[in-house]
Amino acid sequence: MSLHPQKIIIDTDPGQDDGVAILLALASPELDILALTTVAGNVPLALTQRNARMICELAKRTDMKVFAGSDKPLKKPLVTAENVHGKTGLDGIELPEPTMPLQEQHAVDFLIETFRSAPEKSITLCTLGPMTNIAHALIQAPDIASRIKNIVLMGGGFFEGGNITPSAEFNMFVDPDAAKVVFSAGIDLTVIPLDVTHKAMTNAQWIKDLRGMHTSVGEAVAAWTDFFERYDKEKYGSEGAPLHDPCVIGYLLRPDLFSGRHINVEIEADSSLTAGATVADWWGVTDRKANAYYLNHIDRDGFFELLTERLGRHA
Ligand code: RIB
Ligand code: CA
């Protein structure tokens, strides 16, 4: 393990799977989480910022800085996903209302200030929701593009198509204009699409293992999984559900568990039929410049072994 933990900022729209990703990151000493910045996505911003603080309190990390960011996409009206995540965004278990503070500063201002003041390319940005905050920061402060070490993002799909429309994954669909800004900013991008996360499927044994931890974190993750699995089981007829966002953190911890290709990925933002589609030139049929490391493989069992061991570290 490196003596110097990786500095990261997690931009998130909790969401049960965001919650599991945050709990994984908080249990991993390889990562130095500078802050959570929240965005409207799975549920409105008032709930995503609340949920982020509830997750930190569940992990007994009331010291974590949580910022509220954008409450709507750059151009499109907000689309949320209560049908998947429930009305609170963290349905499945009752958690106490958060008492830790929400930071006063707007998340976008925090991002700009942090990337301008930190040593160049010293911080990784992990995005788990619509990329609205990042796009606003890049629009207001284009100079930070060269200062961001890299962005590891959950979003998009090529072989798997979409999950909210036939051609678009939710994070990209909610704010395709923001994704377009980020994908054309010349930043080092690692894309973790449905082509990976649909192979990171939960199952009944895993939920059993979580409950076997006899901890509040184990119980919460088991209850969240029980809840959001119902949607995917009905939709895909699968035994479990894809664990999307934790794959971002899993990649940071064990990149050897993943593989992909450096390719060109463009975002469709204007078509009413395919808005949010990630047009991934996997077969290199265009002369468009590669702008992303696009993953399509995960060692599913290795990932769940890592995830379970780390979640087991929470009291
Ligand atoms: O499509 C899956 C993504 O959309 C995940 O990040 C989930 O939390 C939702 O934000
Ligand atoms: Ca998310």
CSV table of C-alpha atoms and ligand atoms in Angstrom, one decimal:
chain,number,residue,atom,x,y,z
A,1,MET,CA,0.0,0.0,0.0
A,2,SER,CA,1.3,3.5,-0.9
A,3,LEU,CA,2.5,5.5,2.0
A,4,HIS,CA,0.7,8.5,0.6
A,5,PRO,CA,-3.1,8.0,0.3
A,6,GLN,CA,-4.7,9.1,-2.9
A,7,LYS,CA,-6.5,12.4,-2.4
A,8,ILE,CA,-10.0,12.2,-3.8
A,9,ILE,CA,-13.2,14.2,-3.9
A,10,ILE,CA,-16.5,12.2,-4.3
A,11,ASP,CA,-19.3,13.9,-6.2
A,12,THR,CA,-22.4,12.0,-5.5
A,13,ASP,CA,-26.3,11.8,-5.6
A,14,PRO,CA,-27.1,9.2,-2.9
A,15,GLY,CA,-28.7,6.7,-3.8
A,16,GLN,CA,-28.1,3.4,-2.0
A,17,ASP,CA,-25.3,2.4,-4.4
A,18,ASP,CA,-23.6,5.8,-3.8
A,19,GLY,CA,-23.9,5.0,-0.1
A,20,VAL,CA,-22.1,1.7,-0.5
A,21,ALA,CA,-19.4,3.4,-2.6
A,22,ILE,CA,-18.9,6.1,0.1
A,23,LEU,CA,-18.7,3.4,2.9
A,24,LEU,CA,-16.2,1.5,0.9
A,25,ALA,CA,-14.0,4.6,0.4
A,26,LEU,CA,-14.3,5.5,4.1
A,27,ALA,CA,-13.0,2.1,5.1
A,28,SER,CA,-10.0,2.3,2.8
A,29,PRO,CA,-6.8,3.9,4.2
A,30,GLU,CA,-5.4,4.1,0.6
A,31,LEU,CA,-7.8,7.0,0.1
A,32,ASP,CA,-7.8,10.4,1.6
A,33,ILE,CA,-11.4,11.7,1.0
A,34,LEU,CA,-11.2,15.5,1.0
A,35,ALA,CA,-14.9,16.0,0.8
A,36,LEU,CA,-18.3,14.8,-0.6
A,37,THR,CA,-19.9,17.2,-3.1
A,38,THR,CA,-23.6,16.5,-3.7
A,39,VAL,CA,-25.7,17.0,-6.8
A,40,ALA,CA,-29.4,16.4,-7.8
A,41,GLY,CA,-29.9,13.1,-9.5
A,42,ASN,CA,-31.4,10.0,-8.0
A,43,VAL,CA,-33.5,12.4,-5.8
A,44,PRO,CA,-33.5,16.2,-5.5
A,45,LEU,CA,-30.5,18.0,-4.0
A,46,ALA,CA,-32.2,18.6,-0.6
A,47,LEU,CA,-32.2,14.8,-0.2
A,48,THR,CA,-28.9,13.9,-1.7
A,49,GLN,CA,-27.1,16.3,0.6
A,50,ARG,CA,-29.1,15.0,3.6
A,51,ASN,CA,-28.4,11.4,2.5
A,52,ALA,CA,-24.6,12.0,2.1
A,53,ARG,CA,-24.5,13.3,5.7
A,54,MET,CA,-26.6,10.3,7.0
A,55,ILE,CA,-24.1,8.0,5.3
A,56,CYS,CA,-21.1,9.8,7.0
A,57,GLU,CA,-22.9,9.5,10.3
A,58,LEU,CA,-23.6,5.8,9.8
A,59,ALA,CA,-19.8,5.5,9.3
A,60,LYS,CA,-19.2,7.6,12.4
A,61,ARG,CA,-17.4,10.2,10.2
A,62,THR,CA,-19.1,13.4,11.3
A,63,ASP,CA,-15.8,15.2,10.5
A,64,MET,CA,-16.4,14.7,6.8
A,65,LYS,CA,-17.0,17.9,4.8
A,66,VAL,CA,-20.2,17.7,2.8
A,67,PHE,CA,-21.2,20.3,0.3
A,68,ALA,CA,-24.4,20.9,-1.6
A,69,GLY,CA,-24.1,21.7,-5.3
A,70,SER,CA,-26.3,21.9,-8.3
A,71,ASP,CA,-30.1,21.4,-7.8
A,72,LYS,CA,-30.8,21.0,-11.6
A,73,PRO,CA,-28.9,20.0,-14.8
A,74,LEU,CA,-27.2,22.6,-17.0
A,75,LYS,CA,-30.1,22.8,-19.5
A,76,LYS,CA,-32.6,20.0,-19.1
A,77,PRO,CA,-35.3,19.8,-16.5
A,78,LEU,CA,-34.3,17.5,-13.6
A,79,VAL,CA,-35.3,13.8,-13.9
A,80,THR,CA,-35.0,11.7,-10.7
A,81,ALA,CA,-35.3,8.0,-9.9
A,82,GLU,CA,-37.5,7.5,-6.9
A,83,ASN,CA,-38.9,4.5,-8.7
A,84,VAL,CA,-35.5,2.8,-8.1
A,85,HIS,CA,-34.2,4.4,-4.9
A,86,GLY,CA,-37.5,5.2,-3.1
A,87,LYS,CA,-38.9,8.6,-2.1
A,88,THR,CA,-35.9,9.4,0.2
A,89,GLY,CA,-33.3,8.0,-2.1
A,90,LEU,CA,-32.1,5.7,0.7
A,91,ASP,CA,-35.2,3.6,1.2
A,92,GLY,CA,-34.7,0.2,2.8
A,93,ILE,CA,-33.8,1.2,6.3
A,94,GLU,CA,-34.7,4.1,8.6
A,95,LEU,CA,-31.6,6.1,9.5
A,96,PRO,CA,-31.6,9.0,12.0
A,97,GLU,CA,-31.9,12.5,10.5
A,98,PRO,CA,-28.3,13.9,10.2
A,99,THR,CA,-27.0,16.4,12.8
A,100,MET,CA,-23.5,17.0,11.3
A,101,PRO,CA,-23.3,20.3,9.5
A,102,LEU,CA,-23.6,20.9,5.7
A,103,GLN,CA,-20.8,23.2,4.6
A,104,GLU,CA,-21.9,26.7,3.8
A,105,GLN,CA,-19.9,27.0,0.6
A,106,HIS,CA,-21.5,25.9,-2.7
A,107,ALA,CA,-19.9,22.7,-4.0
A,108,VAL,CA,-18.9,24.3,-7.3
A,109,ASP,CA,-17.0,27.1,-5.5
A,110,PHE,CA,-15.4,24.4,-3.3
A,111,LEU,CA,-14.3,22.5,-6.4
A,112,ILE,CA,-12.8,25.5,-8.1
A,113,GLU,CA,-11.1,26.8,-4.9
A,114,THR,CA,-9.7,23.3,-4.1
A,115,PHE,CA,-8.3,22.5,-7.6
A,116,ARG,CA,-6.8,26.0,-7.9
A,117,SER,CA,-5.0,25.8,-4.5
A,118,ALA,CA,-3.9,22.2,-4.4
A,119,PRO,CA,-0.7,21.1,-6.2
A,120,GLU,CA,-1.4,20.4,-9.8
A,121,LYS,CA,-2.8,16.9,-10.6
A,122,SER,CA,-2.8,15.9,-7.0
A,123,ILE,CA,-6.5,15.1,-6.6
A,124,THR,CA,-8.7,12.5,-8.3
A,125,LEU,CA,-12.4,13.4,-8.8
A,126,CYS,CA,-14.8,10.4,-8.5
A,127,THR,CA,-18.2,11.2,-9.9
A,128,LEU,CA,-21.1,8.9,-9.0
A,129,GLY,CA,-24.0,11.0,-10.4
A,130,PRO,CA,-24.9,13.5,-13.1
A,131,MET,CA,-21.8,15.6,-13.9
A,132,THR,CA,-23.5,18.9,-13.3
A,133,ASN,CA,-21.2,20.2,-10.6
A,134,ILE,CA,-18.0,19.4,-12.5
A,135,ALA,CA,-19.3,21.0,-15.7
A,136,HIS,CA,-20.2,24.2,-13.8
A,137,ALA,CA,-16.8,24.3,-12.3
A,138,LEU,CA,-15.1,23.9,-15.7
A,139,ILE,CA,-17.3,26.5,-17.3
A,140,GLN,CA,-16.6,29.0,-14.5
A,141,ALA,CA,-12.9,28.1,-14.2
A,142,PRO,CA,-11.6,26.5,-17.3
A,143,ASP,CA,-8.1,26.7,-15.8
A,144,ILE,CA,-8.8,23.8,-13.4
A,145,ALA,CA,-9.1,21.3,-16.2
A,146,SER,CA,-5.3,20.9,-16.3
A,147,ARG,CA,-5.1,20.8,-12.5
A,148,ILE,CA,-7.4,17.8,-12.0
A,149,LYS,CA,-5.3,14.6,-11.8
A,150,ASN,CA,-8.1,12.4,-13.3
A,151,ILE,CA,-11.8,11.8,-13.2
A,152,VAL,CA,-13.1,8.3,-12.5
A,153,LEU,CA,-16.8,8.3,-13.3
A,154,MET,CA,-19.7,5.9,-13.2
A,155,GLY,CA,-21.7,6.5,-16.3
A,156,GLY,CA,-22.6,5.5,-19.9
A,157,GLY,CA,-22.9,2.2,-21.7
A,158,PHE,CA,-22.1,0.7,-25.1
A,159,PHE,CA,-22.5,-3.1,-25.2
A,160,GLU,CA,-25.2,-2.8,-22.5
A,161,GLY,CA,-27.0,0.2,-24.1
A,162,GLY,CA,-28.9,2.2,-21.5
A,163,ASN,CA,-30.9,1.7,-18.3
A,164,ILE,CA,-33.2,4.7,-18.3
A,165,THR,CA,-33.7,4.8,-22.1
A,166,PRO,CA,-32.7,2.2,-24.6
A,167,SER,CA,-29.6,4.2,-25.3
A,168,ALA,CA,-28.7,6.2,-22.2
A,169,GLU,CA,-27.5,5.4,-18.7
A,170,PHE,CA,-29.1,7.5,-15.9
A,171,ASN,CA,-26.2,9.8,-14.9
A,172,MET,CA,-25.5,10.7,-18.5
A,173,PHE,CA,-29.2,11.0,-19.4
A,174,VAL,CA,-30.0,13.4,-16.5
A,175,ASP,CA,-27.3,15.9,-17.6
A,176,PRO,CA,-25.9,15.1,-21.1
A,177,ASP,CA,-24.8,18.7,-21.5
A,178,ALA,CA,-22.6,18.5,-18.4
A,179,ALA,CA,-21.1,15.2,-19.6
A,180,LYS,CA,-20.3,16.8,-23.0
A,181,VAL,CA,-18.4,19.6,-21.2
A,182,VAL,CA,-16.4,17.2,-19.1
A,183,PHE,CA,-15.6,14.7,-22.0
A,184,SER,CA,-14.3,17.6,-24.1
A,185,ALA,CA,-12.2,19.3,-21.5
A,186,GLY,CA,-9.0,17.2,-22.1
A,187,ILE,CA,-9.1,15.7,-18.6
A,188,ASP,CA,-7.8,12.1,-18.0
A,189,LEU,CA,-11.0,10.2,-17.8
A,190,THR,CA,-11.7,6.6,-16.6
A,191,VAL,CA,-15.3,5.6,-17.5
A,192,ILE,CA,-17.0,2.8,-15.6
A,193,PRO,CA,-20.1,2.1,-17.6
A,194,LEU,CA,-23.0,-0.3,-17.4
A,195,ASP,CA,-20.7,-2.7,-19.4
A,196,VAL,CA,-18.8,-3.1,-16.2
A,197,THR,CA,-21.5,-2.5,-13.5
A,198,HIS,CA,-24.0,-5.0,-15.0
A,199,LYS,CA,-21.3,-7.6,-14.2
A,200,ALA,CA,-21.0,-6.5,-10.6
A,201,MET,CA,-24.2,-8.2,-9.6
A,202,THR,CA,-25.3,-8.7,-5.9
A,203,ASN,CA,-26.7,-12.0,-4.8
A,204,ALA,CA,-28.4,-13.6,-1.8
A,205,GLN,CA,-25.2,-15.0,-0.3
A,206,TRP,CA,-23.6,-11.5,-0.2
A,207,ILE,CA,-26.6,-10.1,1.6
A,208,LYS,CA,-26.3,-13.0,4.1
A,209,ASP,CA,-22.6,-12.2,4.6
A,210,LEU,CA,-23.5,-8.5,5.2
A,211,ARG,CA,-26.0,-9.4,7.9
A,212,GLY,CA,-23.5,-11.8,9.3
A,213,MET,CA,-21.3,-8.8,10.2
A,214,HIS,CA,-23.8,-7.8,12.9
A,215,THR,CA,-22.8,-4.2,12.4
A,216,SER,CA,-25.0,-1.1,11.6
A,217,VAL,CA,-23.1,-0.7,8.3
A,218,GLY,CA,-23.6,-4.4,7.4
A,219,GLU,CA,-27.3,-4.2,8.2
A,220,ALA,CA,-27.8,-0.9,6.3
A,221,VAL,CA,-26.1,-2.1,3.1
A,222,ALA,CA,-28.1,-5.4,3.3
A,223,ALA,CA,-31.3,-3.5,3.7
A,224,TRP,CA,-30.5,-1.0,0.9
A,225,THR,CA,-29.6,-3.9,-1.4
A,226,ASP,CA,-32.8,-5.7,-0.6
A,227,PHE,CA,-34.7,-2.6,-1.5
A,228,PHE,CA,-33.1,-1.5,-4.8
A,229,GLU,CA,-32.7,-5.1,-6.0
A,230,ARG,CA,-36.5,-5.4,-6.4
A,231,TYR,CA,-36.4,-3.0,-9.3
A,232,ASP,CA,-33.6,-4.7,-11.2
A,233,LYS,CA,-34.8,-8.2,-10.5
A,234,GLU,CA,-38.2,-7.3,-12.0
A,235,LYS,CA,-36.6,-5.5,-15.0
A,236,TYR,CA,-33.9,-7.9,-15.9
A,237,GLY,CA,-35.2,-11.1,-14.3
A,238,SER,CA,-31.9,-11.4,-12.5
A,239,GLU,CA,-31.1,-12.9,-9.1
A,240,GLY,CA,-29.5,-9.7,-7.9
A,241,ALA,CA,-28.8,-6.1,-8.9
A,242,PRO,CA,-25.9,-4.2,-10.4
A,243,LEU,CA,-23.8,-2.4,-7.8
A,244,HIS,CA,-22.9,0.6,-10.0
A,245,ASP,CA,-21.1,3.3,-7.9
A,246,PRO,CA,-18.9,1.1,-5.7
A,247,CYS,CA,-17.1,0.0,-8.9
A,248,VAL,CA,-15.6,3.5,-9.1
A,249,ILE,CA,-14.0,3.1,-5.7
A,250,GLY,CA,-13.1,-0.5,-6.3
A,251,TYR,CA,-11.2,0.6,-9.4
A,252,LEU,CA,-9.2,3.2,-7.4
A,253,LEU,CA,-8.3,0.5,-4.9
A,254,ARG,CA,-7.7,-2.4,-7.2
A,255,PRO,CA,-7.4,-1.3,-10.9
A,256,ASP,CA,-6.1,-4.8,-11.6
A,257,LEU,CA,-9.6,-6.1,-11.2
A,258,PHE,CA,-10.8,-4.1,-14.2
A,259,SER,CA,-9.8,-3.7,-17.9
A,260,GLY,CA,-10.8,-1.7,-20.9
A,261,ARG,CA,-9.5,0.3,-23.8
A,262,HIS,CA,-8.4,3.9,-24.5
A,263,ILE,CA,-11.0,5.0,-27.0
A,264,ASN,CA,-13.0,8.0,-28.1
A,265,VAL,CA,-16.3,8.6,-26.3
A,266,GLU,CA,-18.7,11.3,-27.3
A,267,ILE,CA,-21.9,12.3,-25.6
A,268,GLU,CA,-25.2,12.8,-27.5
A,269,ALA,CA,-26.8,15.8,-25.9
A,270,ASP,CA,-29.4,17.1,-28.4
A,271,SER,CA,-31.3,14.1,-29.9
A,272,SER,CA,-34.7,13.6,-28.2
A,273,LEU,CA,-34.4,9.9,-29.1
A,274,THR,CA,-30.9,9.2,-27.9
A,275,ALA,CA,-29.9,12.1,-25.5
A,276,GLY,CA,-27.4,10.8,-22.9
A,277,ALA,CA,-26.0,8.1,-25.2
A,278,THR,CA,-22.2,7.5,-24.8
A,279,VAL,CA,-21.0,6.9,-28.4
A,280,ALA,CA,-18.1,4.7,-27.6
A,281,ASP,CA,-15.8,4.0,-30.5
A,282,TRP,CA,-14.8,0.6,-29.1
A,283,TRP,CA,-13.8,-0.8,-32.5
A,284,GLY,CA,-11.9,2.3,-33.6
A,285,VAL,CA,-14.0,2.9,-36.7
A,286,THR,CA,-13.6,6.7,-36.5
A,287,ASP,CA,-10.6,9.0,-36.5
A,288,ARG,CA,-11.9,10.7,-33.4
A,289,LYS,CA,-9.1,11.1,-30.8
A,290,ALA,CA,-9.2,8.8,-27.8
A,291,ASN,CA,-10.3,10.8,-24.7
A,292,ALA,CA,-11.2,8.1,-22.2
A,293,TYR,CA,-10.1,4.8,-20.6
A,294,TYR,CA,-13.4,3.0,-21.1
A,295,LEU,CA,-13.7,-0.2,-19.0
A,296,ASN,CA,-15.7,-3.2,-20.0
A,297,HIS,CA,-14.4,-6.0,-17.7
A,298,ILE,CA,-14.5,-6.6,-13.9
A,299,ASP,CA,-13.3,-9.6,-11.9
A,300,ARG,CA,-16.7,-9.7,-10.1
A,301,ASP,CA,-15.7,-12.1,-7.3
A,302,GLY,CA,-12.5,-10.3,-6.6
A,303,PHE,CA,-14.4,-7.0,-6.4
A,304,PHE,CA,-17.0,-8.5,-4.0
A,305,GLU,CA,-14.2,-10.0,-1.9
A,306,LEU,CA,-12.6,-6.5,-1.6
A,307,LEU,CA,-16.0,-4.8,-0.9
A,308,THR,CA,-17.0,-7.3,1.8
A,309,GLU,CA,-13.7,-7.2,3.6
A,310,ARG,CA,-13.7,-3.4,3.6
A,311,LEU,CA,-17.3,-3.0,4.7
A,312,GLY,CA,-16.4,-5.4,7.5
A,313,ARG,CA,-13.9,-2.9,8.8
A,314,HIS,CA,-16.8,-0.6,9.9
A,315,ALA,CA,-17.8,-1.0,13.5
B,1,RIB,O1,-27.2,4.3,-13.8
B,1,RIB,C1,-26.7,4.1,-12.5
B,1,RIB,C2,-26.3,5.4,-11.9
B,1,RIB,O2,-27.4,6.3,-11.7
B,1,RIB,C3,-25.8,5.2,-10.4
B,1,RIB,O3,-24.8,6.2,-10.1
B,1,RIB,C4,-27.0,5.4,-9.6
B,1,RIB,O4,-26.7,5.8,-8.3
B,1,RIB,C5,-27.7,6.5,-10.4
B,1,RIB,O5,-27.1,7.7,-10.0
B,2,CA,CA,-25.2,7.6,-8.2
